[in-house]
Amino acid sequence: DREIIILVYWRLNQAAYLCSNNTLCHFKMQCYSAVTCQAPIEVSCAFCVMYYFFLFGQSLTKIFVYHFTNSVPMKDGKKLGYGSFKYDSKSKLSITLDRTSGNCIEQAIPFLTGLWLCAAFASPDLAAQWGWYWLVSRCIYPVCFYYGLPWLFLSTVPGYYCIGMLWLETYKASL
């Protein structure tokens, strides 16, 4: 996996170098330096902050539920161990944060790939715009998931739409 990532990164850098002056390609790279890529870089950094916020929130929720509520099941008259509880917790809050983290991980690959392809080949500003909208849809996901359907659609449908627009703009730029 690491070799593939390095190869893709190297090929994108090579393409950016060859196409930055528009002489060797039928398209012009839109995002080829830290200056031209500033907006998608900011979105990517915000994604990382949100991602770790969700992961830490997931763990802290389990700690909170385990230590400060009476919802920890008993086994043989003893409180279930934290390790067993952490991975088998059925509290609504725990399930919400588990799904929030899981959904974020599931959507990360199409989102980040689409963000950077759109930034490179279509427009860094357009990619950042759709990226910020997607991040907002992810940030409201925990609340929407907690309240269930139909509220969950307020987060997921706009998120899928944003990813679709990133890929559509990339496709249009390739024509």
Short mmCIF file of C-alpha atoms in Angstrom, two decimals:
data_model
loop_
_atom_site.label_atom_id
_atom_site.label_comp_id
_atom_site.label_asym_id
_atom_site.label_seq_id
_atom_site.Cartn_x
_atom_site.Cartn_y
_atom_site.Cartn_z
CA ASP A 1 0.00 0.00 0.00
CA ARG A 2 2.77 2.42 0.86
CA GLU A 3 4.50 1.79 -2.46
CA ILE A 4 1.28 2.55 -4.33
CA ILE A 5 0.81 5.82 -2.45
CA ILE A 6 4.41 6.84 -3.17
CA LEU A 7 4.01 5.92 -6.85
CA VAL A 8 0.77 7.92 -7.19
CA TYR A 9 2.33 10.89 -5.39
CA TRP A 10 5.40 10.73 -7.63
CA ARG A 11 3.29 10.48 -10.80
CA LEU A 12 1.11 13.42 -9.74
CA ASN A 13 4.21 15.49 -9.03
CA GLN A 14 5.66 14.48 -12.38
CA ALA A 15 2.41 15.40 -14.14
CA ALA A 16 2.26 18.70 -12.27
CA TYR A 17 5.80 19.54 -13.38
CA LEU A 18 5.22 18.55 -16.99
CA CYS A 19 1.83 20.24 -17.24
CA SER A 20 2.36 23.40 -15.20
CA ASN A 21 3.39 25.35 -18.29
CA ASN A 22 0.68 23.77 -20.50
CA THR A 23 3.14 22.75 -23.21
CA LEU A 24 3.15 18.98 -22.77
CA CYS A 25 -0.49 18.36 -21.83
CA HIS A 26 -3.92 19.06 -23.27
CA PHE A 27 -4.92 20.50 -19.89
CA LYS A 28 -3.31 22.94 -17.51
CA MET A 29 -2.67 21.87 -13.94
CA GLN A 30 -4.58 24.25 -11.71
CA CYS A 31 -2.96 23.28 -8.43
CA TYR A 32 0.81 22.84 -8.67
CA SER A 33 2.33 24.73 -5.73
CA ALA A 34 1.59 25.54 -2.09
CA VAL A 35 0.35 28.95 -3.20
CA THR A 36 -2.07 27.69 -5.84
CA CYS A 37 -3.18 24.82 -3.59
CA GLN A 38 -3.70 26.87 -0.43
CA ALA A 39 -7.50 26.47 -0.31
CA PRO A 40 -7.53 22.65 -0.71
CA ILE A 41 -4.64 22.42 1.78
CA GLU A 42 -6.79 24.28 4.32
CA VAL A 43 -9.71 21.94 3.65
CA SER A 44 -7.42 18.91 4.06
CA CYS A 45 -6.10 20.28 7.37
CA ALA A 46 -9.65 20.91 8.57
CA PHE A 47 -10.54 17.34 7.55
CA CYS A 48 -7.68 16.01 9.69
CA VAL A 49 -8.81 18.07 12.69
CA MET A 50 -12.39 16.83 12.26
CA TYR A 51 -11.21 13.23 11.77
CA TYR A 52 -9.21 13.22 15.00
CA PHE A 53 -11.98 15.06 16.82
CA PHE A 54 -14.33 12.22 15.85
CA LEU A 55 -11.81 9.53 16.88
CA PHE A 56 -11.06 11.17 20.24
CA GLY A 57 -14.77 11.77 20.75
CA GLN A 58 -15.43 8.10 20.11
CA SER A 59 -12.95 7.03 22.79
CA LEU A 60 -13.94 9.71 25.28
CA THR A 61 -17.59 8.76 24.90
CA LYS A 62 -16.79 5.16 25.83
CA ILE A 63 -14.78 6.33 28.84
CA PHE A 64 -17.62 8.63 29.93
CA VAL A 65 -20.31 5.99 29.54
CA TYR A 66 -18.19 3.38 31.32
CA HIS A 67 -17.15 5.50 34.31
CA PHE A 68 -20.03 7.92 34.81
CA THR A 69 -23.22 6.08 33.98
CA ASN A 70 -24.97 3.03 35.31
CA SER A 71 -25.34 1.44 31.89
CA VAL A 72 -22.31 -0.86 32.17
CA PRO A 73 -23.50 -4.47 32.13
CA MET A 74 -22.56 -6.88 34.87
CA LYS A 75 -21.05 -10.31 34.33
CA ASP A 76 -20.99 -12.78 37.21
CA GLY A 77 -21.85 -9.98 39.62
CA LYS A 78 -18.91 -7.83 38.50
CA LYS A 79 -18.79 -4.78 36.31
CA LEU A 80 -17.74 -5.70 32.77
CA GLY A 81 -14.09 -4.81 32.07
CA TYR A 82 -13.40 -1.63 30.13
CA GLY A 83 -11.88 -3.42 27.14
CA SER A 84 -14.92 -5.65 26.72
CA PHE A 85 -17.26 -2.73 27.26
CA LYS A 86 -15.44 -0.45 24.80
CA TYR A 87 -15.88 -2.80 21.87
CA ASP A 88 -19.33 -4.14 22.79
CA SER A 89 -21.04 -1.00 24.07
CA LYS A 90 -24.65 -0.67 22.96
CA SER A 91 -25.44 2.77 24.39
CA LYS A 92 -26.99 5.16 21.89
CA LEU A 93 -24.20 7.70 22.38
CA SER A 94 -21.48 5.07 21.86
CA ILE A 95 -23.14 3.74 18.71
CA THR A 96 -23.53 7.30 17.40
CA LEU A 97 -19.82 8.05 17.80
CA ASP A 98 -18.84 4.63 16.42
CA ARG A 99 -20.87 5.28 13.28
CA THR A 100 -19.62 8.87 13.04
CA SER A 101 -16.00 7.69 13.03
CA GLY A 102 -16.77 4.78 10.74
CA ASN A 103 -18.67 6.91 8.26
CA CYS A 104 -15.89 9.48 8.23
CA ILE A 105 -13.35 6.77 7.42
CA GLU A 106 -15.63 5.28 4.75
CA GLN A 107 -16.05 8.64 3.03
CA ALA A 108 -12.43 9.81 3.41
CA ILE A 109 -11.03 8.10 0.31
CA PRO A 110 -13.63 9.33 -2.21
CA PHE A 111 -13.64 12.78 -0.59
CA LEU A 112 -9.89 13.40 -0.41
CA THR A 113 -9.23 11.85 -3.81
CA GLY A 114 -12.00 13.92 -5.38
CA LEU A 115 -10.85 17.07 -3.57
CA TRP A 116 -7.30 16.83 -4.86
CA LEU A 117 -8.16 15.70 -8.37
CA CYS A 118 -10.65 18.55 -8.67
CA ALA A 119 -8.07 20.99 -7.29
CA ALA A 120 -5.38 19.75 -9.67
CA PHE A 121 -7.39 19.57 -12.87
CA ALA A 122 -10.49 21.77 -12.47
CA SER A 123 -10.13 24.53 -9.89
CA PRO A 124 -8.54 24.70 -6.43
CA ASP A 125 -11.15 27.23 -5.29
CA LEU A 126 -14.05 25.15 -6.55
CA ALA A 127 -12.57 22.06 -4.91
CA ALA A 128 -12.23 23.95 -1.62
CA GLN A 129 -15.80 25.23 -1.84
CA TRP A 130 -17.21 21.70 -2.24
CA GLY A 131 -14.75 20.49 0.39
CA TRP A 132 -15.99 22.97 2.98
CA TYR A 133 -19.60 22.04 2.24
CA TRP A 134 -18.71 18.37 2.67
CA LEU A 135 -16.99 19.08 5.99
CA VAL A 136 -20.11 20.84 7.27
CA SER A 137 -22.19 17.80 6.27
CA ARG A 138 -19.80 15.56 8.21
CA CYS A 139 -19.79 17.83 11.27
CA ILE A 140 -23.57 17.59 11.61
CA TYR A 141 -23.53 13.82 11.04
CA PRO A 142 -23.31 12.86 14.77
CA VAL A 143 -26.39 14.90 15.66
CA CYS A 144 -28.31 13.64 12.64
CA PHE A 145 -27.35 10.03 13.36
CA TYR A 146 -28.34 10.38 17.03
CA TYR A 147 -31.86 11.46 16.02
CA GLY A 148 -32.08 8.83 13.28
CA LEU A 149 -34.06 8.84 10.08
CA PRO A 150 -35.11 11.09 8.38
CA TRP A 151 -32.68 13.52 10.06
CA LEU A 152 -29.70 11.46 8.95
CA PHE A 153 -30.44 12.41 5.35
CA LEU A 154 -29.69 16.06 6.22
CA SER A 155 -26.05 15.04 6.52
CA THR A 156 -25.56 12.14 4.16
CA VAL A 157 -27.32 13.38 1.02
CA PRO A 158 -25.47 16.74 0.89
CA GLY A 159 -22.21 14.91 1.64
CA TYR A 160 -22.70 12.51 -1.26
CA TYR A 161 -23.70 15.42 -3.48
CA CYS A 162 -20.49 17.30 -2.62
CA ILE A 163 -18.33 14.28 -3.42
CA GLY A 164 -20.26 13.80 -6.65
CA MET A 165 -19.65 17.42 -7.62
CA LEU A 166 -15.91 17.10 -6.94
CA TRP A 167 -15.74 14.12 -9.25
CA LEU A 168 -18.02 15.72 -11.86
CA GLU A 169 -15.85 18.83 -12.02
CA THR A 170 -12.78 16.63 -12.39
CA TYR A 171 -14.45 14.71 -15.19
CA LYS A 172 -15.53 17.90 -16.97
CA ALA A 173 -11.97 19.23 -16.77
CA SER A 174 -10.68 16.07 -18.44
CA LEU A 175 -12.83 16.56 -21.56
#
